[in-house]
Amino acid sequence: MHSGAASQGHPRASWLGPRQTMLEVFIALLSCVVCRICAFVMEVIIQPSQEAASLLAAKMIASLVRRKPAAVLGLATGSTPLGLYRELARMHREEGLDFQRATTFNLDEYVGLAPGHPASYHHFMRENLFRHINVAPGNTHIPDGLSCDIPATCEAYEASIRAAGGIDLQILGIGSDGHIGFNEPASSLASRTRIKTLTPRTRADNAPFFAQGEEVPHHVITMGIGTILETRQVLLLGFGLKKAEALAAAIEGPVSPMVPASALHFHPRAHVILDEAAATRLERTDYYRHVFDNKPVWQKQ
Ligand code: GLP
């Protein structure tokens, strides 16, 4: 609907969108302030493919790093963020995206695996991201799976996140059982970095990353759900039919420790970026697409 002022021929401010009135802009600004104070937002973004979703996530991260070169990034492992990491590496190589001042914290690591073990998350991060960008090795953090004092290691991990000023943006994948990090179903929604025991399902899901016949560890160190909820922004990526059920439970089901990703409804700024296959069990896809396609300009940054 056009504004009364515009239809009466009054000049419009050049920065107003074609359908915006001053009142709408005022309301938008007000809600922006309110959002920052108290709103909890879970934005569901459905992309045509895994590649498109990875590119969008990479753009969001690049925009943060350009705006805040000393950004603190929370990183994830698994097959899900591989396309995103490839794109960040390309942006570094071809567009000069600079990670020199960035700091990173990984979500988790297997207990008992040395950093050189091919299935360790230390190895994964080195091979798939760190060696392709210019992040300073001293600025990267991954829980120490060989620690002799795991509670102290976990406490120190939380302390170093705090000392870095907190995590600006956390990347997450999702387990087929709805876990985030390695917070398996029934994890406390207030949990902090700690040791966890993996479920047989997660061990089976992650077996392909291990050599044939090699046992997947039973124990891991993982940031807690409470730790993740304290990050300033979350990008949860979910791809493929295998994740569709967990994502539907997390997005449209009740918030429950049985679906750890559902805790993101309590996150102040969570974006869930899916490909079409991962969105197949959602009921409100038309609405999510409509919202994304009609975002007000001020929300697009
Ligand atoms: C592991 C990781 C999670 C990851 C999940 C999904 O459990 N700890 O951070 O999200 O695997 O893995 P994939 O992306 O390979 O499906």
mmCIF file of C-alpha atoms and ligand atoms in Angstrom:
data_model
loop_
_atom_site.group_PDB
_atom_site.id
_atom_site.type_symbol
_atom_site.label_atom_id
_atom_site.label_comp_id
_atom_site.label_asym_id
_atom_site.label_seq_id
_atom_site.Cartn_x
_atom_site.Cartn_y
_atom_site.Cartn_z
ATOM 1 C CA MET A 1 0.000 0.000 0.000
ATOM 2 C CA HIS A 2 1.364 3.470 -0.869
ATOM 3 C CA SER A 3 1.691 6.123 1.798
ATOM 4 C CA GLY A 4 -0.837 8.919 2.042
ATOM 5 C CA ALA A 5 1.966 11.487 1.827
ATOM 6 C CA ALA A 6 3.333 10.000 -1.381
ATOM 7 C CA SER A 7 -0.093 9.752 -2.966
ATOM 8 C CA GLN A 8 -0.743 13.425 -2.173
ATOM 9 C CA GLY A 9 2.397 14.302 -4.094
ATOM 10 C CA HIS A 10 4.708 15.187 -1.172
ATOM 11 C CA PRO A 11 8.371 14.530 -1.980
ATOM 12 C CA ARG A 12 9.723 11.268 -0.545
ATOM 13 C CA ALA A 13 13.069 11.066 1.198
ATOM 14 C CA SER A 14 15.465 9.382 -1.238
ATOM 15 C CA TRP A 15 16.469 6.673 1.287
ATOM 16 C CA LEU A 16 12.907 5.449 1.720
ATOM 17 C CA GLY A 17 12.103 2.207 -0.048
ATOM 18 C CA PRO A 18 9.302 2.385 -2.688
ATOM 19 C CA ARG A 19 6.723 1.104 -0.211
ATOM 20 C CA GLN A 20 8.004 2.682 2.996
ATOM 21 C CA THR A 21 6.433 5.539 4.898
ATOM 22 C CA MET A 22 8.210 7.529 7.581
ATOM 23 C CA LEU A 23 5.988 5.792 10.130
ATOM 24 C CA GLU A 24 7.062 2.367 8.853
ATOM 25 C CA VAL A 25 10.701 3.366 9.057
ATOM 26 C CA PHE A 26 10.165 4.618 12.605
ATOM 27 C CA ILE A 27 8.491 1.332 13.568
ATOM 28 C CA ALA A 28 11.316 -0.607 11.922
ATOM 29 C CA LEU A 29 13.961 1.324 13.848
ATOM 30 C CA LEU A 30 12.028 0.901 17.063
ATOM 31 C CA SER A 31 11.642 -2.833 16.560
ATOM 32 C CA CYS A 32 15.332 -3.018 15.691
ATOM 33 C CA VAL A 33 16.161 -1.497 19.074
ATOM 34 C CA VAL A 34 13.659 -3.801 20.775
ATOM 35 C CA CYS A 35 15.151 -6.779 18.887
ATOM 36 C CA ARG A 36 18.581 -5.977 20.184
ATOM 37 C CA ILE A 37 17.289 -5.726 23.708
ATOM 38 C CA CYS A 38 14.967 -8.672 24.024
ATOM 39 C CA ALA A 39 13.976 -10.462 20.813
ATOM 40 C CA PHE A 40 14.927 -14.022 20.140
ATOM 41 C CA VAL A 41 15.040 -14.742 16.461
ATOM 42 C CA MET A 42 15.311 -18.032 14.624
ATOM 43 C CA GLU A 43 15.485 -17.312 10.930
ATOM 44 C CA VAL A 44 14.959 -20.279 8.616
ATOM 45 C CA ILE A 45 16.573 -19.817 5.197
ATOM 46 C CA ILE A 46 15.944 -22.443 2.517
ATOM 47 C CA GLN A 47 18.386 -22.456 -0.379
ATOM 48 C CA PRO A 48 18.081 -24.396 -3.655
ATOM 49 C CA SER A 49 21.211 -26.449 -3.012
ATOM 50 C CA GLN A 50 23.904 -27.256 -0.508
ATOM 51 C CA GLU A 51 26.302 -25.183 -2.566
ATOM 52 C CA ALA A 52 24.048 -22.108 -2.510
ATOM 53 C CA ALA A 53 23.563 -22.514 1.242
ATOM 54 C CA SER A 54 27.331 -22.776 1.808
ATOM 55 C CA LEU A 55 27.955 -19.657 -0.294
ATOM 56 C CA LEU A 56 25.359 -17.702 1.670
ATOM 57 C CA ALA A 57 26.924 -18.785 4.982
ATOM 58 C CA ALA A 58 30.386 -17.839 3.688
ATOM 59 C CA LYS A 59 29.106 -14.390 2.687
ATOM 60 C CA MET A 60 27.686 -13.838 6.165
ATOM 61 C CA ILE A 61 31.003 -14.798 7.757
ATOM 62 C CA ALA A 62 33.021 -12.703 5.300
ATOM 63 C CA SER A 63 30.832 -9.703 6.015
ATOM 64 C CA LEU A 64 31.484 -10.106 9.756
ATOM 65 C CA VAL A 65 35.253 -10.502 9.266
ATOM 66 C CA ARG A 66 35.381 -7.424 7.022
ATOM 67 C CA ARG A 67 33.383 -5.408 9.547
ATOM 68 C CA LYS A 68 35.310 -6.744 12.525
ATOM 69 C CA PRO A 69 38.757 -8.077 11.521
ATOM 70 C CA ALA A 70 39.396 -9.343 15.066
ATOM 71 C CA ALA A 71 36.176 -11.381 15.012
ATOM 72 C CA VAL A 72 35.915 -14.485 17.194
ATOM 73 C CA LEU A 73 34.552 -17.385 15.147
ATOM 74 C CA GLY A 74 33.123 -20.613 16.528
ATOM 75 C CA LEU A 75 33.872 -23.466 14.137
ATOM 76 C CA ALA A 76 32.337 -26.875 13.498
ATOM 77 C CA THR A 77 33.531 -30.081 11.870
ATOM 78 C CA GLY A 78 31.826 -32.846 9.907
ATOM 79 C CA SER A 79 30.888 -32.975 6.239
ATOM 80 C CA THR A 80 28.363 -30.125 6.520
ATOM 81 C CA PRO A 81 30.722 -27.109 6.703
ATOM 82 C CA LEU A 82 33.147 -28.383 4.033
ATOM 83 C CA GLY A 83 31.640 -26.282 1.215
ATOM 84 C CA LEU A 84 31.591 -23.238 3.480
ATOM 85 C CA TYR A 85 35.272 -23.708 4.361
ATOM 86 C CA ARG A 86 36.162 -24.149 0.681
ATOM 87 C CA GLU A 87 34.430 -20.861 -0.103
ATOM 88 C CA LEU A 88 36.159 -19.025 2.771
ATOM 89 C CA ALA A 89 39.499 -20.340 1.468
ATOM 90 C CA ARG A 90 38.610 -19.105 -2.019
ATOM 91 C CA MET A 91 37.607 -15.700 -0.671
ATOM 92 C CA HIS A 92 40.931 -15.499 1.164
ATOM 93 C CA ARG A 93 42.891 -16.514 -1.949
ATOM 94 C CA GLU A 94 41.040 -14.519 -4.567
ATOM 95 C CA GLU A 95 39.480 -11.632 -2.676
ATOM 96 C CA GLY A 96 42.017 -11.111 0.103
ATOM 97 C CA LEU A 97 39.604 -11.971 2.922
ATOM 98 C CA ASP A 98 41.904 -11.474 5.882
ATOM 99 C CA PHE A 99 41.791 -13.756 8.935
ATOM 100 C CA GLN A 100 45.075 -12.526 10.411
ATOM 101 C CA ARG A 101 43.404 -10.939 13.425
ATOM 102 C CA ALA A 102 40.570 -13.446 13.775
ATOM 103 C CA THR A 103 40.367 -15.935 16.639
ATOM 104 C CA THR A 104 38.674 -19.322 16.380
ATOM 105 C CA PHE A 105 37.211 -21.789 18.856
ATOM 106 C CA ASN A 106 36.108 -25.232 17.747
ATOM 107 C CA LEU A 107 33.104 -26.907 19.256
ATOM 108 C CA ASP A 108 34.554 -30.273 20.143
ATOM 109 C CA GLU A 109 37.205 -32.978 19.941
ATOM 110 C CA TYR A 110 37.399 -36.735 20.534
ATOM 111 C CA VAL A 111 38.959 -37.806 23.826
ATOM 112 C CA GLY A 112 42.070 -39.901 23.243
ATOM 113 C CA LEU A 113 42.875 -38.735 19.714
ATOM 114 C CA ALA A 114 46.196 -36.967 19.156
ATOM 115 C CA PRO A 115 46.088 -33.799 16.998
ATOM 116 C CA GLY A 116 47.856 -35.727 14.224
ATOM 117 C CA HIS A 117 45.233 -38.503 14.108
ATOM 118 C CA PRO A 118 43.475 -38.316 10.721
ATOM 119 C CA ALA A 119 40.015 -38.471 12.348
ATOM 120 C CA SER A 120 40.812 -35.848 14.996
ATOM 121 C CA TYR A 121 39.147 -32.480 14.672
ATOM 122 C CA HIS A 122 42.585 -30.833 14.973
ATOM 123 C CA HIS A 123 43.547 -32.632 11.771
ATOM 124 C CA PHE A 124 40.191 -31.867 10.129
ATOM 125 C CA MET A 125 40.491 -28.142 10.784
ATOM 126 C CA ARG A 126 44.096 -27.953 9.649
ATOM 127 C CA GLU A 127 43.355 -29.784 6.399
ATOM 128 C CA ASN A 128 40.019 -28.207 5.559
ATOM 129 C CA LEU A 129 40.452 -24.616 6.683
ATOM 130 C CA PHE A 130 43.451 -23.422 8.654
ATOM 131 C CA ARG A 131 46.120 -24.254 6.108
ATOM 132 C CA HIS A 132 44.139 -22.483 3.385
ATOM 133 C CA ILE A 133 43.692 -19.134 5.177
ATOM 134 C CA ASN A 134 45.950 -16.798 7.148
ATOM 135 C CA VAL A 135 44.553 -17.284 10.655
ATOM 136 C CA ALA A 136 47.431 -17.141 13.169
ATOM 137 C CA PRO A 137 47.996 -20.656 14.571
ATOM 138 C CA GLY A 138 48.155 -19.168 18.088
ATOM 139 C CA ASN A 139 44.640 -17.784 17.633
ATOM 140 C CA THR A 140 43.001 -21.148 16.899
ATOM 141 C CA HIS A 141 41.555 -23.196 19.746
ATOM 142 C CA ILE A 142 40.313 -26.782 19.779
ATOM 143 C CA PRO A 143 39.691 -28.779 22.971
ATOM 144 C CA ASP A 144 42.642 -30.990 23.936
ATOM 145 C CA GLY A 145 41.495 -34.577 23.514
ATOM 146 C CA LEU A 146 44.678 -35.857 25.183
ATOM 147 C CA SER A 147 44.247 -33.841 28.362
ATOM 148 C CA CYS A 148 45.048 -35.671 31.618
ATOM 149 C CA ASP A 149 42.714 -33.351 33.516
ATOM 150 C CA ILE A 150 39.565 -32.991 31.433
ATOM 151 C CA PRO A 151 37.520 -30.872 33.892
ATOM 152 C CA ALA A 152 40.414 -28.371 34.150
ATOM 153 C CA THR A 153 40.804 -28.351 30.353
ATOM 154 C CA CYS A 154 37.083 -27.650 29.937
ATOM 155 C CA GLU A 155 37.144 -24.845 32.475
ATOM 156 C CA ALA A 156 40.202 -23.318 30.794
ATOM 157 C CA TYR A 157 38.441 -23.548 27.402
ATOM 158 C CA GLU A 158 35.480 -21.579 28.738
ATOM 159 C CA ALA A 159 37.883 -19.062 30.296
ATOM 160 C CA SER A 160 39.709 -18.540 27.000
ATOM 161 C CA ILE A 161 36.410 -17.934 25.178
ATOM 162 C CA ARG A 162 35.579 -15.309 27.799
ATOM 163 C CA ALA A 163 39.086 -13.797 27.588
ATOM 164 C CA ALA A 164 38.683 -13.466 23.804
ATOM 165 C CA GLY A 165 35.532 -11.423 24.408
ATOM 166 C CA GLY A 166 33.063 -14.201 23.579
ATOM 167 C CA ILE A 167 32.212 -15.791 20.245
ATOM 168 C CA ASP A 168 30.807 -13.423 17.623
ATOM 169 C CA LEU A 169 29.519 -16.060 15.244
ATOM 170 C CA GLN A 170 29.168 -19.802 15.797
ATOM 171 C CA ILE A 171 28.896 -22.256 12.901
ATOM 172 C CA LEU A 172 26.930 -25.407 13.689
ATOM 173 C CA GLY A 173 26.000 -28.602 11.926
ATOM 174 C CA ILE A 174 23.366 -30.935 13.324
ATOM 175 C CA GLY A 175 23.522 -34.626 14.153
ATOM 176 C CA SER A 176 20.846 -36.951 12.804
ATOM 177 C CA ASP A 177 19.590 -37.164 16.412
ATOM 178 C CA GLY A 178 19.411 -33.365 16.740
ATOM 179 C CA HIS A 179 22.719 -32.866 18.543
ATOM 180 C CA ILE A 180 24.786 -29.703 18.202
ATOM 181 C CA GLY A 181 28.496 -29.844 18.932
ATOM 182 C CA PHE A 182 28.510 -33.211 20.654
ATOM 183 C CA ASN A 183 25.619 -32.350 22.971
ATOM 184 C CA GLU A 184 23.666 -35.550 22.663
ATOM 185 C CA PRO A 185 19.916 -35.788 23.415
ATOM 186 C CA ALA A 186 19.161 -35.219 27.122
ATOM 187 C CA SER A 187 22.060 -32.767 27.475
ATOM 188 C CA SER A 188 21.258 -29.938 29.844
ATOM 189 C CA LEU A 189 20.225 -26.805 28.002
ATOM 190 C CA ALA A 190 22.489 -24.898 30.416
ATOM 191 C CA SER A 191 25.515 -27.175 29.931
ATOM 192 C CA ARG A 192 29.055 -25.830 29.585
ATOM 193 C CA THR A 193 32.179 -27.313 28.006
ATOM 194 C CA ARG A 194 32.555 -30.815 29.403
ATOM 195 C CA ILE A 195 33.129 -34.481 28.622
ATOM 196 C CA LYS A 196 30.241 -36.334 26.960
ATOM 197 C CA THR A 197 29.620 -39.955 26.047
ATOM 198 C CA LEU A 198 28.510 -40.481 22.450
ATOM 199 C CA THR A 199 25.392 -42.447 21.594
ATOM 200 C CA PRO A 200 25.778 -45.563 19.417
ATOM 201 C CA ARG A 201 23.923 -43.680 16.647
ATOM 202 C CA THR A 202 26.403 -40.780 16.598
ATOM 203 C CA ARG A 203 29.343 -43.200 16.706
ATOM 204 C CA ALA A 204 27.862 -45.028 13.715
ATOM 205 C CA ASP A 205 27.202 -41.742 11.864
ATOM 206 C CA ASN A 206 30.801 -40.646 12.371
ATOM 207 C CA ALA A 207 32.407 -44.035 11.617
ATOM 208 C CA PRO A 208 33.056 -43.108 7.940
ATOM 209 C CA PHE A 209 35.607 -40.537 9.141
ATOM 210 C CA PHE A 210 37.647 -43.343 10.737
ATOM 211 C CA ALA A 211 39.744 -46.009 9.079
ATOM 212 C CA GLN A 212 37.952 -49.273 8.468
ATOM 213 C CA GLY A 213 37.936 -51.386 11.607
ATOM 214 C CA GLU A 214 39.046 -48.494 13.801
ATOM 215 C CA GLU A 215 36.861 -47.801 16.819
ATOM 216 C CA VAL A 216 35.125 -44.434 17.075
ATOM 217 C CA PRO A 217 35.941 -43.040 20.543
ATOM 218 C CA HIS A 218 33.152 -43.197 23.116
ATOM 219 C CA HIS A 219 34.068 -39.900 24.742
ATOM 220 C CA VAL A 220 34.428 -36.333 23.542
ATOM 221 C CA ILE A 221 34.952 -32.842 24.909
ATOM 222 C CA THR A 222 32.273 -30.441 23.682
ATOM 223 C CA MET A 223 31.194 -26.880 24.278
ATOM 224 C CA GLY A 224 27.885 -27.012 26.133
ATOM 225 C CA ILE A 225 24.498 -25.840 24.961
ATOM 226 C CA GLY A 226 24.757 -22.970 27.451
ATOM 227 C CA THR A 227 28.120 -22.051 25.915
ATOM 228 C CA ILE A 228 26.595 -22.046 22.419
ATOM 229 C CA LEU A 229 23.619 -19.962 23.553
ATOM 230 C CA GLU A 230 26.021 -17.245 24.733
ATOM 231 C CA THR A 231 27.482 -16.716 21.255
ATOM 232 C CA ARG A 232 26.288 -13.557 19.533
ATOM 233 C CA GLN A 233 25.139 -15.155 16.293
ATOM 234 C CA VAL A 234 24.650 -18.724 15.142
ATOM 235 C CA LEU A 235 24.615 -20.207 11.644
ATOM 236 C CA LEU A 236 23.215 -23.732 11.796
ATOM 237 C CA LEU A 237 23.700 -25.547 8.489
ATOM 238 C CA GLY A 238 21.679 -28.623 7.599
ATOM 239 C CA PHE A 239 21.886 -30.527 4.343
ATOM 240 C CA GLY A 240 20.255 -33.615 2.919
ATOM 241 C CA LEU A 241 17.314 -35.861 3.722
ATOM 242 C CA LYS A 242 19.215 -37.484 6.556
ATOM 243 C CA LYS A 243 18.916 -34.271 8.574
ATOM 244 C CA ALA A 244 15.299 -33.426 7.648
ATOM 245 C CA GLU A 245 13.651 -35.032 10.654
ATOM 246 C CA ALA A 246 16.083 -33.607 13.219
ATOM 247 C CA LEU A 247 15.720 -30.142 11.680
ATOM 248 C CA ALA A 248 11.914 -30.287 11.714
ATOM 249 C CA ALA A 249 12.007 -31.286 15.381
ATOM 250 C CA ALA A 250 14.485 -28.512 16.181
ATOM 251 C CA ILE A 251 12.648 -25.777 14.247
ATOM 252 C CA GLU A 252 8.973 -26.664 14.619
ATOM 253 C CA GLY A 253 8.872 -29.042 17.577
ATOM 254 C CA PRO A 254 8.898 -28.095 21.241
ATOM 255 C CA VAL A 255 12.122 -26.923 22.847
ATOM 256 C CA SER A 256 13.494 -29.981 24.558
ATOM 257 C CA PRO A 257 16.778 -31.404 25.833
ATOM 258 C CA MET A 258 15.864 -34.444 23.706
ATOM 259 C CA VAL A 259 16.469 -32.288 20.608
ATOM 260 C CA PRO A 260 19.493 -30.198 21.609
ATOM 261 C CA ALA A 261 19.304 -27.980 18.488
ATOM 262 C CA SER A 262 15.823 -26.848 19.584
ATOM 263 C CA ALA A 263 17.574 -24.830 22.323
ATOM 264 C CA LEU A 264 18.488 -22.361 19.565
ATOM 265 C CA HIS A 265 14.980 -20.915 20.003
ATOM 266 C CA PHE A 266 16.532 -19.298 23.073
ATOM 267 C CA HIS A 267 19.401 -17.872 21.039
ATOM 268 C CA PRO A 268 19.183 -14.131 20.361
ATOM 269 C CA ARG A 269 20.218 -14.440 16.703
ATOM 270 C CA ALA A 270 20.107 -17.854 15.078
ATOM 271 C CA HIS A 271 19.997 -18.472 11.327
ATOM 272 C CA VAL A 272 19.198 -21.974 10.119
ATOM 273 C CA ILE A 273 20.375 -22.411 6.525
ATOM 274 C CA LEU A 274 19.053 -25.500 4.753
ATOM 275 C CA ASP A 275 19.042 -27.046 1.321
ATOM 276 C CA GLU A 276 15.740 -28.229 -0.164
ATOM 277 C CA ALA A 277 16.194 -31.849 0.917
ATOM 278 C CA ALA A 278 16.813 -30.905 4.534
ATOM 279 C CA ALA A 279 13.652 -28.773 4.522
ATOM 280 C CA THR A 280 11.319 -31.547 3.347
ATOM 281 C CA ARG A 281 9.914 -32.337 6.806
ATOM 282 C CA LEU A 282 9.138 -28.721 7.700
ATOM 283 C CA GLU A 283 5.494 -27.648 7.629
ATOM 284 C CA ARG A 284 5.895 -23.906 7.166
ATOM 285 C CA THR A 285 8.349 -23.718 4.263
ATOM 286 C CA ASP A 286 6.168 -21.268 2.303
ATOM 287 C CA TYR A 287 6.194 -18.889 5.221
ATOM 288 C CA TYR A 288 9.980 -19.134 5.730
ATOM 289 C CA ARG A 289 10.535 -18.398 2.025
ATOM 290 C CA HIS A 290 8.083 -15.511 2.123
ATOM 291 C CA VAL A 291 9.790 -13.985 5.149
ATOM 292 C CA PHE A 292 13.253 -14.314 3.567
ATOM 293 C CA ASP A 293 12.104 -12.862 0.225
ATOM 294 C CA ASN A 294 10.400 -9.906 1.884
ATOM 295 C CA LYS A 295 12.928 -8.867 4.486
ATOM 296 C CA PRO A 296 12.879 -5.158 5.160
ATOM 297 C CA VAL A 297 16.052 -3.425 4.008
ATOM 298 C CA TRP A 298 17.218 -2.689 7.559
ATOM 299 C CA GLN A 299 17.136 -6.389 8.407
ATOM 300 C CA LYS A 300 19.296 -7.450 5.494
ATOM 301 C CA GLN A 301 22.601 -6.391 7.048
HETATM 302 C C1 GLP B 1 29.613 -34.424 14.629
HETATM 303 C C2 GLP B 1 30.076 -33.048 15.045
HETATM 304 C C3 GLP B 1 28.973 -32.044 14.882
HETATM 305 C C4 GLP B 1 28.399 -32.151 13.483
HETATM 306 C C5 GLP B 1 27.816 -33.519 13.287
HETATM 307 C C6 GLP B 1 27.188 -33.704 11.936
HETATM 308 O O1 GLP B 1 28.847 -35.034 15.591
HETATM 309 N N1 GLP B 1 30.521 -33.036 16.408
HETATM 310 O O2 GLP B 1 29.478 -30.749 15.119
HETATM 311 O O3 GLP B 1 27.419 -31.180 13.302
HETATM 312 O O4 GLP B 1 28.884 -34.448 13.422
HETATM 313 O O5 GLP B 1 28.114 -34.190 11.042
HETATM 314 P P1 GLP B 1 27.967 -34.130 9.467
HETATM 315 O O6 GLP B 1 28.113 -32.691 9.118
HETATM 316 O O7 GLP B 1 29.126 -34.942 8.944
HETATM 317 O O8 GLP B 1 26.655 -34.675 9.137
#
